[in-house]
Amino acid sequence: MPRAPTRIPLARRARRMRTAPYGSKMADTASGSSGTRSGSKHASTPADNYYLARRRTLQVVVSSLLTEAGFESAEKAAVETLTEMLQSYISEIGRSAKSYCEHTARTQPTLSDIVVTLVEMGFNVETLPAYAKRSQRMVITAPPVTNQPVTPKALTAGQNKPHPSHIPGHFPEFPDPHTYIKTPTYREPVSDYQVLREKAASQRRDVERALTRFMAKTGETQSLFKDDVSTFPLIAARPFTVPYLTALLPSELEMQQMEETDSSEQDDQTDTENLPLHMSTDDSGPEKENASVLQQNTSLSGSRNGEENVIDNPYLRPVKKPKIRRKK
Amino acid sequence: MNRKKGDKGFESPRPYKLTHQVVCINNINFQRKSVVGYVELTIFPTVANLNRIKLNSKQCRIYRVRVNDLEAAFIYNDPTLEVCHHESKQRNLNYFSNAYAAAVSAVDPDAGNGELCIKVPSELWKHVDELKVLKVHINFSLDQPKGGLHFVVPNMEGSMAERGAHVFSCGYQNSTRFWFPCVDSYSELCTWKLEYTVDAAMVAVSNGDLVETVYTHDMRKKTFHYMLAIPTAASNISLAIGPFEILVDPYMHEVTHFCLPQLLPLLKHTTSYLHEVFEFYEEILTCRYPYSCFKTVFVDEAYVEVAAYASMSIFSTNLLHSAMIIDETPLTRRCLAQALAQQFFGCFISRMSWSDEWVLKGISGYIYGLWMKKTFGVNEYRHWIKQELDQIVAYELKTGGVLLHPIFGGGKEKDNPASHLHFSIKHPHTLSWEYYTMFQCKAHLVMRLIENRISMEFMLQVFNKLLSLASTASSQKFQSHMWSQMLVSTSGFLKSISNVSGKDIQPLIKQWVDQSGVVKFYGSFAFNRKRNVLELEIKQDYTSPGTQKYVGPLKVTVQELDGSFNHTLQIEENSLKHDIPCHSKSRRNKKKKIPLMNGEEVDMDLSAMDADSPLLWIRIDPDMSVLRKVEFEQSDFMWQYQLRYERDVVAQEEAILALEKFPTPASRLALTDILEQEQCFYRVRMLACFCLAKIANSMVSTWTGPPAMKSLFTRMFCCKTCPNIVKTNNFMNFQSYFLQKTMPVAMALLRDVHNLCPKEVLMFILDLIKYNDNRKNKFSDNYYRAELIDALANSVTPAVSVNNEVRTLDNLNPDVRLILEEITRFLNMEKLLPSYRHTITVSCLKAIRVLQKNGHVPSDPALFKSYAEYGHFVDVRIAALEAVVDYTKVDRSYEELQWLLTMVQNDPVPYIRHKILDMLTKNPPFTKNMESPLCNEALVDQLWKLMNSGTSHDWRLRCGAVDLYFTLFGLSRPSCLPLPELGLVLNLKEKKAVLNPTIIPESVANNQEPVNSTNNHGQSVGFQNTFSNSQEEEEIDMDTVHDSQAFIYHHLNMLERPSTPGKEQSSGEMNMHPVSAAPMSVFSKESNSSKHSDHHHHHHHEHKKKKKKHKHKHKHKHKHDNKEKEKDPFTFSNSPASARSIRSPSLSD
């Protein structure tokens, strides 16, 4: 390993780290990036502190590992790189473990999640206990946490309800009343028929307009005016391979509608005068026929299935196998 | 009765009798659109020296013919492929029509002819002499047929079955020869064995009983074996092959329905009604359905909506509909009923000859009418009869008559029964499609007249007799010679009628069947107070073309204060005035109810009446028992009474039409009352809407209150609480549905004093669109929405244009902007949620064309052309093409005309090809007397080529091309062609010289009335001129025609009989003019112009008598002549124009 001008004795670093109080910043140890932050020490947020502390701990770890491996000193950049690698390795373990636990519908990773993760990452788990118990290992004390980031206190509203007598006192307290107390509010629904219709109509119109405009914008268009293609964009006519299908079959919307109207009553706004009135028998001939057959049809299809077996129709008969003797 | 043919029974025109035919199609290739197969005809010679067998075959490639297993020589010659061969410069329609008729005759199976002539091998002559059976075996194939069989092969991925590829037979009249060799006649019956080998995923549907279906050895195909034991004409044989979905009728298991994949739910609904039609016909005819099974097939790109064949019918798939569709339901049911009626008369009972066609069409149309009456009610039935009557009357008056029973052959006293027409009516294949439609219409109306005469009971007995005779005959073996009982003839039918009813209907037949034309009555009356008599004057116009004189009884119904009275007047030669005594004294004060015809007694407000007269209203021929047009004059209050109180829907409709001429508040009130009356027939109410709009426009300066119908619509269809919003749709009551659809359309026709659609009306319609809500409706509102767009289109008035500025968005009228906004949205929504049959797209396209035409939007055919492309739904294509046709006319665009004509030649759908020609004929870019830049030689050549050879695969299309040619250029040589330099043409081929026919028409064309005289009278005069003037050149042309006719015969006739001109002329049906009959003498004349005038002079003397009838018209023409002459740039002396003064009829008179 080539020796570069700025070197730090690893052991010293490790030692110093061990004693350095968490959160206190030292201008000479921090990486380049942390150096810039050092000036604003007091302004740093708890999150920043965490970040820095984590980073520093990792550096200590890297340094001690290097020492363990017999290095005496290392270039700052090398330490940084190793730190980076270690950090991403640990992050990956965390991320993966979290995924595994979520995959099994849990929120907290268990040991097995970690094991699976390590296996997945190509780490031989069985070597881990032996490695952990190795003799020359250095023990790094956990950095003492000085200022715990304060969770902003939730706004308390009202008095928490005391436990009722049947709930033992060690159970958690009731949450704030506002989280479960229901205060019903009534907004007068728009019941004015005219407004409703108006609204429905303009809503539908807007939707249709927007939809068709969108379709027109995204596809080919035709125009009625040569100089203007955007005011009245017409979606270009495209020929079908089987034109009669779209023309004859009811659209899905219509089918749906038909099902709905079959069960539900007609709109109550439709007045009695619109109900079927067959005044003179002559006039209503076709209509009556229509209506009766329409009804028949539903009952008809039901009864058909049962009969099918008895029907003798040449088109339903099985196709015969060719005679073997038959010459072609 | 001097019908020789019928009395003797049927005589076959062929020297043999067909007993059985096998049709076997081994292979159908959808990719290549080809068919391979063979036929085998079993025939019995009826003469000893039969050595040639003539059969019909078109398009088929014939590989091999064997007679009783011996190879036989054959000749194939089809003169209809190219009608006129040699006269490359002939562009005269008269000439063409005659040549075409001759060509069709030359292969007409009813005359014993055919395209295919098979020589009986000499080894068999002895066999033939013993009149022993012959088996004619023909191997044939068909490659990319252009007619007869139609392949529908969607261009997409997958196997043919997955794509829904199918093929079916189609055509107009007897067209079976297009897909297999046969005797393509309705009168040659035989039993059938039909075999089709098709892909295993497909079904072959054909006539008769499906005996069995057998796989081929490789199991990839199967063969359908059909047997048809009932003797059937080849023309009634049909076929449909495709991956059909099969539905066995749940009511009648012997009935099977077929439709294309995915449409089964629609098929179930559509056919669920058919069994009732069956029951109805079987009941009235007291006869079971003659075949043992019935099949309906619904195919795409159908040639016609309904085609009936023996035991099966082929329908257009577009007739299928779901339960949500209102408007299509009655239409489809009508089609089903029509098809079924034709099963009895048309398929099972066939006809002896073309001139007996009217009986079949008449009976099937008549029983279909009875079904209509039972199903849709008397009102609908009478409305339909009235509609049909109006149509036939209008058509006959326009074109000069429809003849139901043409008699030909040896008819020297009467040249050509249809000389007023530009086509021959001798053959179904030369008929204009419109003529044929009208022919069918007239046939059933005449059947109804016969019913009126002999009663329905007897009528049905006659039908039953015909059917039972036929069904007895059908079960007989061939040897019993009974099969001809299955053929109906005019005389046989009339004999049946006289046997059953004991009544003589000869005068009726003579009037309506043996001669063409309708009756035109003009009626007026005066009331003679002193005598208490109604003096009725009934005049007839029997001189205009298409009319005939009526002599006989005529019913007149007079509604008086005391009741309704029928009077039967005897219309005679010279009696114009008829005195009808009145029953009631005019009385005013007695308050009494007034009895109506149907026994009802009603209160009427009599204040509008003439105090002196007891007459409320008068009707002439109320039962429509004459094929007539009645123009009757009575005062407005009488029409109003008639509208309000007469119970007959026809009378109400007549009254509504008459009231258009009386824009008064009283008329308005009568119409509004009718509109509101729910008992009133919905069609009458719909008609009243349009009349009210017209009246409102006439009364615009004095009109009070909101726009017509607005408050009525609001009351009927809008919410009680908010009158500006329409109720959510509920179409359970169909009468109100139809009214709701129609009222906005009629309202949009309202105009204010500036002749603009009132803003209030436009906003009203826009609100209807805006608030339209169909969510709770059981039925689809696509037709309603389409009509709302129609209403928008109706509201459009011509744009105020400032010195022809270019139409841009900036100068768009704000109202039009609103309309366009709606149209754009509707049209775009159709792409996302298409409506049934794309009714909305159709309406949008029409509306856009209206906007273009009125100058709001730049006129541009590009949009329509894209919608007209193959691959759009047929209704959409037709609407788009209609717009292009209209554009072609308005903008005189040569490019678009060419585009249309290219489509006529190349479009895959036969119906579209036909329809383009039809639309061009109805809305022509120019007519024969019009100066147009489009009218040039190239176009003449193109159209000539189209009808001469380009449409030989489709009779209907060819006749359509002829119609168009006639509309554009008239009967004579098109005026845009240059005058040939030579007056005489030496025809080396025929070794004779004829007067160049190309030089005559020029003068005739100049004599024509200008087309812009749109009234009836003007048109008829124009027609008369053509008629009388074209006669002379007709005669000259006849000459060449007969030569060519002879030429065709000559070539067809394998007996190599020498033909001489003299002989041909004597055999011709045309009355030959002595001068033109001697062509050599014409040749020897030095100056053709002198000859010319001579000729005309002579001619005029000869026809003087005839012309006197049209004297006033000639004067008219003469005046016009002079005018023309002044303008005429042609002044050279030997031009026919110089002879005009001599030719002028007024001088020669």
Short mmCIF file of N, CA, C and O in Angstrom, two decimals, chain B residues 650-704:
data_model
loop_
_atom_site.label_atom_id
_atom_site.label_comp_id
_atom_site.label_asym_id
_atom_site.label_seq_id
_atom_site.Cartn_x
_atom_site.Cartn_y
_atom_site.Cartn_z
N VAL B 650 -105.82 7.50 -43.82
CA VAL B 650 -105.48 8.00 -45.14
C VAL B 650 -106.14 9.35 -45.36
O VAL B 650 -105.51 10.30 -45.87
N ALA B 651 -107.41 9.46 -44.95
CA ALA B 651 -108.11 10.73 -45.09
C ALA B 651 -107.44 11.81 -44.26
O ALA B 651 -107.27 12.95 -44.70
N GLN B 652 -106.99 11.42 -43.08
CA GLN B 652 -106.32 12.40 -42.22
C GLN B 652 -105.03 12.88 -42.86
O GLN B 652 -104.72 14.07 -42.87
N GLU B 653 -104.31 11.95 -43.44
CA GLU B 653 -103.04 12.33 -44.07
C GLU B 653 -103.28 13.22 -45.29
O GLU B 653 -102.54 14.19 -45.51
N GLU B 654 -104.31 12.87 -46.03
CA GLU B 654 -104.64 13.71 -47.19
C GLU B 654 -105.01 15.11 -46.74
O GLU B 654 -104.59 16.11 -47.34
N ALA B 655 -105.79 15.17 -45.67
CA ALA B 655 -106.20 16.47 -45.17
C ALA B 655 -104.99 17.29 -44.72
O ALA B 655 -104.89 18.49 -45.00
N ILE B 656 -104.06 16.63 -44.09
CA ILE B 656 -102.86 17.35 -43.61
C ILE B 656 -102.10 17.94 -44.80
O ILE B 656 -101.71 19.11 -44.79
N LEU B 657 -101.93 17.11 -45.82
CA LEU B 657 -101.19 17.62 -46.99
C LEU B 657 -101.93 18.78 -47.63
O LEU B 657 -101.33 19.74 -48.09
N ALA B 658 -103.27 18.66 -47.67
CA ALA B 658 -104.05 19.74 -48.29
C ALA B 658 -103.97 21.02 -47.47
O ALA B 658 -103.95 22.12 -48.03
N LEU B 659 -103.89 20.87 -46.17
CA LEU B 659 -103.90 22.06 -45.32
C LEU B 659 -102.64 22.90 -45.46
O LEU B 659 -102.62 24.06 -45.06
N GLU B 660 -101.60 22.31 -46.02
CA GLU B 660 -100.38 23.10 -46.25
C GLU B 660 -100.68 24.36 -47.05
O GLU B 660 -100.00 25.36 -46.92
N LYS B 661 -101.71 24.26 -47.87
CA LYS B 661 -102.03 25.41 -48.72
C LYS B 661 -102.92 26.42 -48.00
O LYS B 661 -103.26 27.44 -48.58
N PHE B 662 -103.32 26.12 -46.78
CA PHE B 662 -104.22 27.03 -46.08
C PHE B 662 -103.61 27.47 -44.75
O PHE B 662 -103.99 26.97 -43.70
N PRO B 663 -102.65 28.34 -44.81
CA PRO B 663 -102.02 28.76 -43.55
C PRO B 663 -102.90 29.73 -42.78
O PRO B 663 -102.78 30.95 -42.90
N THR B 664 -103.80 29.19 -42.02
CA THR B 664 -104.70 30.03 -41.24
C THR B 664 -104.68 29.56 -39.79
O THR B 664 -104.27 28.43 -39.51
N PRO B 665 -105.13 30.43 -38.89
CA PRO B 665 -105.19 30.00 -37.48
C PRO B 665 -106.05 28.76 -37.30
O PRO B 665 -105.76 27.92 -36.45
N ALA B 666 -107.09 28.62 -38.11
CA ALA B 666 -107.95 27.44 -37.96
C ALA B 666 -107.19 26.17 -38.31
O ALA B 666 -107.32 25.15 -37.63
N SER B 667 -106.40 26.22 -39.37
CA SER B 667 -105.59 25.06 -39.73
C SER B 667 -104.62 24.74 -38.61
O SER B 667 -104.41 23.58 -38.24
N ARG B 668 -104.05 25.80 -38.09
CA ARG B 668 -103.09 25.63 -37.01
C ARG B 668 -103.73 24.91 -35.83
O ARG B 668 -103.18 23.95 -35.29
N LEU B 669 -104.93 25.34 -35.51
CA LEU B 669 -105.62 24.75 -34.38
C LEU B 669 -105.94 23.28 -34.64
O LEU B 669 -105.75 22.42 -33.77
N ALA B 670 -106.42 23.01 -35.86
CA ALA B 670 -106.77 21.63 -36.19
C ALA B 670 -105.55 20.73 -36.07
O ALA B 670 -105.61 19.63 -35.52
N LEU B 671 -104.42 21.22 -36.56
CA LEU B 671 -103.20 20.42 -36.52
C LEU B 671 -102.71 20.23 -35.09
O LEU B 671 -102.31 19.13 -34.70
N THR B 672 -102.76 21.30 -34.31
CA THR B 672 -102.31 21.17 -32.93
C THR B 672 -103.19 20.19 -32.17
O THR B 672 -102.70 19.40 -31.36
N ASP B 673 -104.48 20.26 -32.43
CA ASP B 673 -105.38 19.33 -31.74
C ASP B 673 -105.04 17.89 -32.08
O ASP B 673 -105.04 17.02 -31.21
N ILE B 674 -104.77 17.66 -33.36
CA ILE B 674 -104.43 16.30 -33.78
C ILE B 674 -103.14 15.85 -33.10
O ILE B 674 -103.01 14.73 -32.62
N LEU B 675 -102.21 16.79 -33.04
CA LEU B 675 -100.92 16.46 -32.43
C LEU B 675 -101.09 16.01 -30.99
O LEU B 675 -100.38 15.13 -30.51
N GLU B 676 -102.03 16.63 -30.32
CA GLU B 676 -102.19 16.33 -28.91
C GLU B 676 -103.03 15.09 -28.64
O GLU B 676 -103.01 14.56 -27.55
N GLN B 677 -103.75 14.69 -29.67
CA GLN B 677 -104.70 13.61 -29.45
C GLN B 677 -104.00 12.26 -29.41
O GLN B 677 -103.42 11.82 -30.41
N GLU B 678 -104.05 11.63 -28.27
CA GLU B 678 -103.30 10.39 -28.16
C GLU B 678 -103.95 9.23 -28.89
O GLU B 678 -103.28 8.27 -29.26
N GLN B 679 -105.25 9.33 -29.14
CA GLN B 679 -105.91 8.24 -29.87
C GLN B 679 -105.52 8.25 -31.33
O GLN B 679 -105.71 7.29 -32.04
N CYS B 680 -105.01 9.37 -31.75
CA CYS B 680 -104.72 9.51 -33.17
C CYS B 680 -103.48 8.68 -33.54
O CYS B 680 -102.55 8.54 -32.76
N PHE B 681 -103.49 8.15 -34.74
CA PHE B 681 -102.41 7.31 -35.24
C PHE B 681 -101.10 8.10 -35.23
O PHE B 681 -101.05 9.24 -35.69
N TYR B 682 -100.05 7.48 -34.74
CA TYR B 682 -98.82 8.26 -34.53
C TYR B 682 -98.24 8.80 -35.82
O TYR B 682 -97.64 9.86 -35.84
N ARG B 683 -98.43 8.08 -36.91
CA ARG B 683 -97.86 8.59 -38.16
C ARG B 683 -98.58 9.85 -38.62
O ARG B 683 -97.98 10.74 -39.22
N VAL B 684 -99.87 9.91 -38.35
CA VAL B 684 -100.63 11.11 -38.69
C VAL B 684 -100.11 12.28 -37.85
O VAL B 684 -99.90 13.38 -38.37
N ARG B 685 -99.86 11.99 -36.61
CA ARG B 685 -99.36 13.06 -35.74
C ARG B 685 -97.98 13.52 -36.20
O ARG B 685 -97.66 14.71 -36.16
N MET B 686 -97.17 12.57 -36.63
CA MET B 686 -95.84 12.94 -37.11
C MET B 686 -95.95 13.82 -38.35
O MET B 686 -95.22 14.81 -38.50
N LEU B 687 -96.87 13.43 -39.21
CA LEU B 687 -97.05 14.22 -40.44
C LEU B 687 -97.55 15.61 -40.10
O LEU B 687 -97.14 16.61 -40.71
N ALA B 688 -98.43 15.68 -39.09
CA ALA B 688 -98.98 16.97 -38.69
C ALA B 688 -97.87 17.91 -38.22
O ALA B 688 -97.95 19.13 -38.43
N CYS B 689 -96.83 17.35 -37.60
CA CYS B 689 -95.71 18.19 -37.15
C CYS B 689 -95.12 18.98 -38.33
O CYS B 689 -94.89 20.19 -38.22
N PHE B 690 -94.87 18.28 -39.40
CA PHE B 690 -94.21 18.93 -40.53
C PHE B 690 -95.13 19.95 -41.20
O PHE B 690 -94.70 21.01 -41.63
N CYS B 691 -96.41 19.57 -41.26
CA CYS B 691 -97.36 20.51 -41.85
C CYS B 691 -97.46 21.77 -40.99
O CYS B 691 -97.49 22.89 -41.51
N LEU B 692 -97.46 21.55 -39.70
CA LEU B 692 -97.56 22.70 -38.79
C LEU B 692 -96.36 23.63 -38.98
O LEU B 692 -96.50 24.86 -38.98
N ALA B 693 -95.19 23.04 -39.16
CA ALA B 693 -94.00 23.86 -39.39
C ALA B 693 -94.15 24.69 -40.65
O ALA B 693 -93.82 25.89 -40.67
N LYS B 694 -94.69 24.08 -41.69
CA LYS B 694 -94.86 24.82 -42.96
C LYS B 694 -95.85 25.94 -42.79
O LYS B 694 -95.64 27.06 -43.27
N ILE B 695 -96.95 25.61 -42.12
CA ILE B 695 -97.98 26.63 -41.92
C ILE B 695 -97.44 27.77 -41.08
O ILE B 695 -97.64 28.95 -41.39
N ALA B 696 -96.70 27.43 -40.07
CA ALA B 696 -96.13 28.46 -39.20
C ALA B 696 -95.23 29.38 -40.02
O ALA B 696 -95.21 30.59 -39.82
N ASN B 697 -94.48 28.79 -40.93
CA ASN B 697 -93.60 29.62 -41.76
C ASN B 697 -94.39 30.54 -42.67
O ASN B 697 -94.00 31.68 -42.90
N SER B 698 -95.48 30.02 -43.19
CA SER B 698 -96.30 30.87 -44.06
C SER B 698 -96.97 31.98 -43.27
O SER B 698 -97.28 33.03 -43.80
N MET B 699 -97.22 31.69 -42.01
CA MET B 699 -97.94 32.66 -41.19
C MET B 699 -96.99 33.50 -40.35
O MET B 699 -97.42 34.14 -39.39
N VAL B 700 -95.72 33.49 -40.72
CA VAL B 700 -94.72 34.02 -39.80
C VAL B 700 -95.01 35.44 -39.31
O VAL B 700 -94.78 35.77 -38.15
N SER B 701 -95.59 36.24 -40.17
CA SER B 701 -95.81 37.62 -39.76
C SER B 701 -96.95 37.75 -38.76
O SER B 701 -97.00 38.71 -37.99
N THR B 702 -97.88 36.79 -38.79
CA THR B 702 -99.02 36.92 -37.89
C THR B 702 -98.98 35.92 -36.74
O THR B 702 -99.89 35.87 -35.93
N TRP B 703 -97.97 35.13 -36.72
CA TRP B 703 -97.89 34.07 -35.71
C TRP B 703 -97.78 34.66 -34.32
O TRP B 703 -97.00 35.57 -34.07
N THR B 704 -98.58 34.14 -33.42
CA THR B 704 -98.51 34.61 -32.04
C THR B 704 -98.11 33.46 -31.14
O THR B 704 -98.35 32.30 -31.47
#
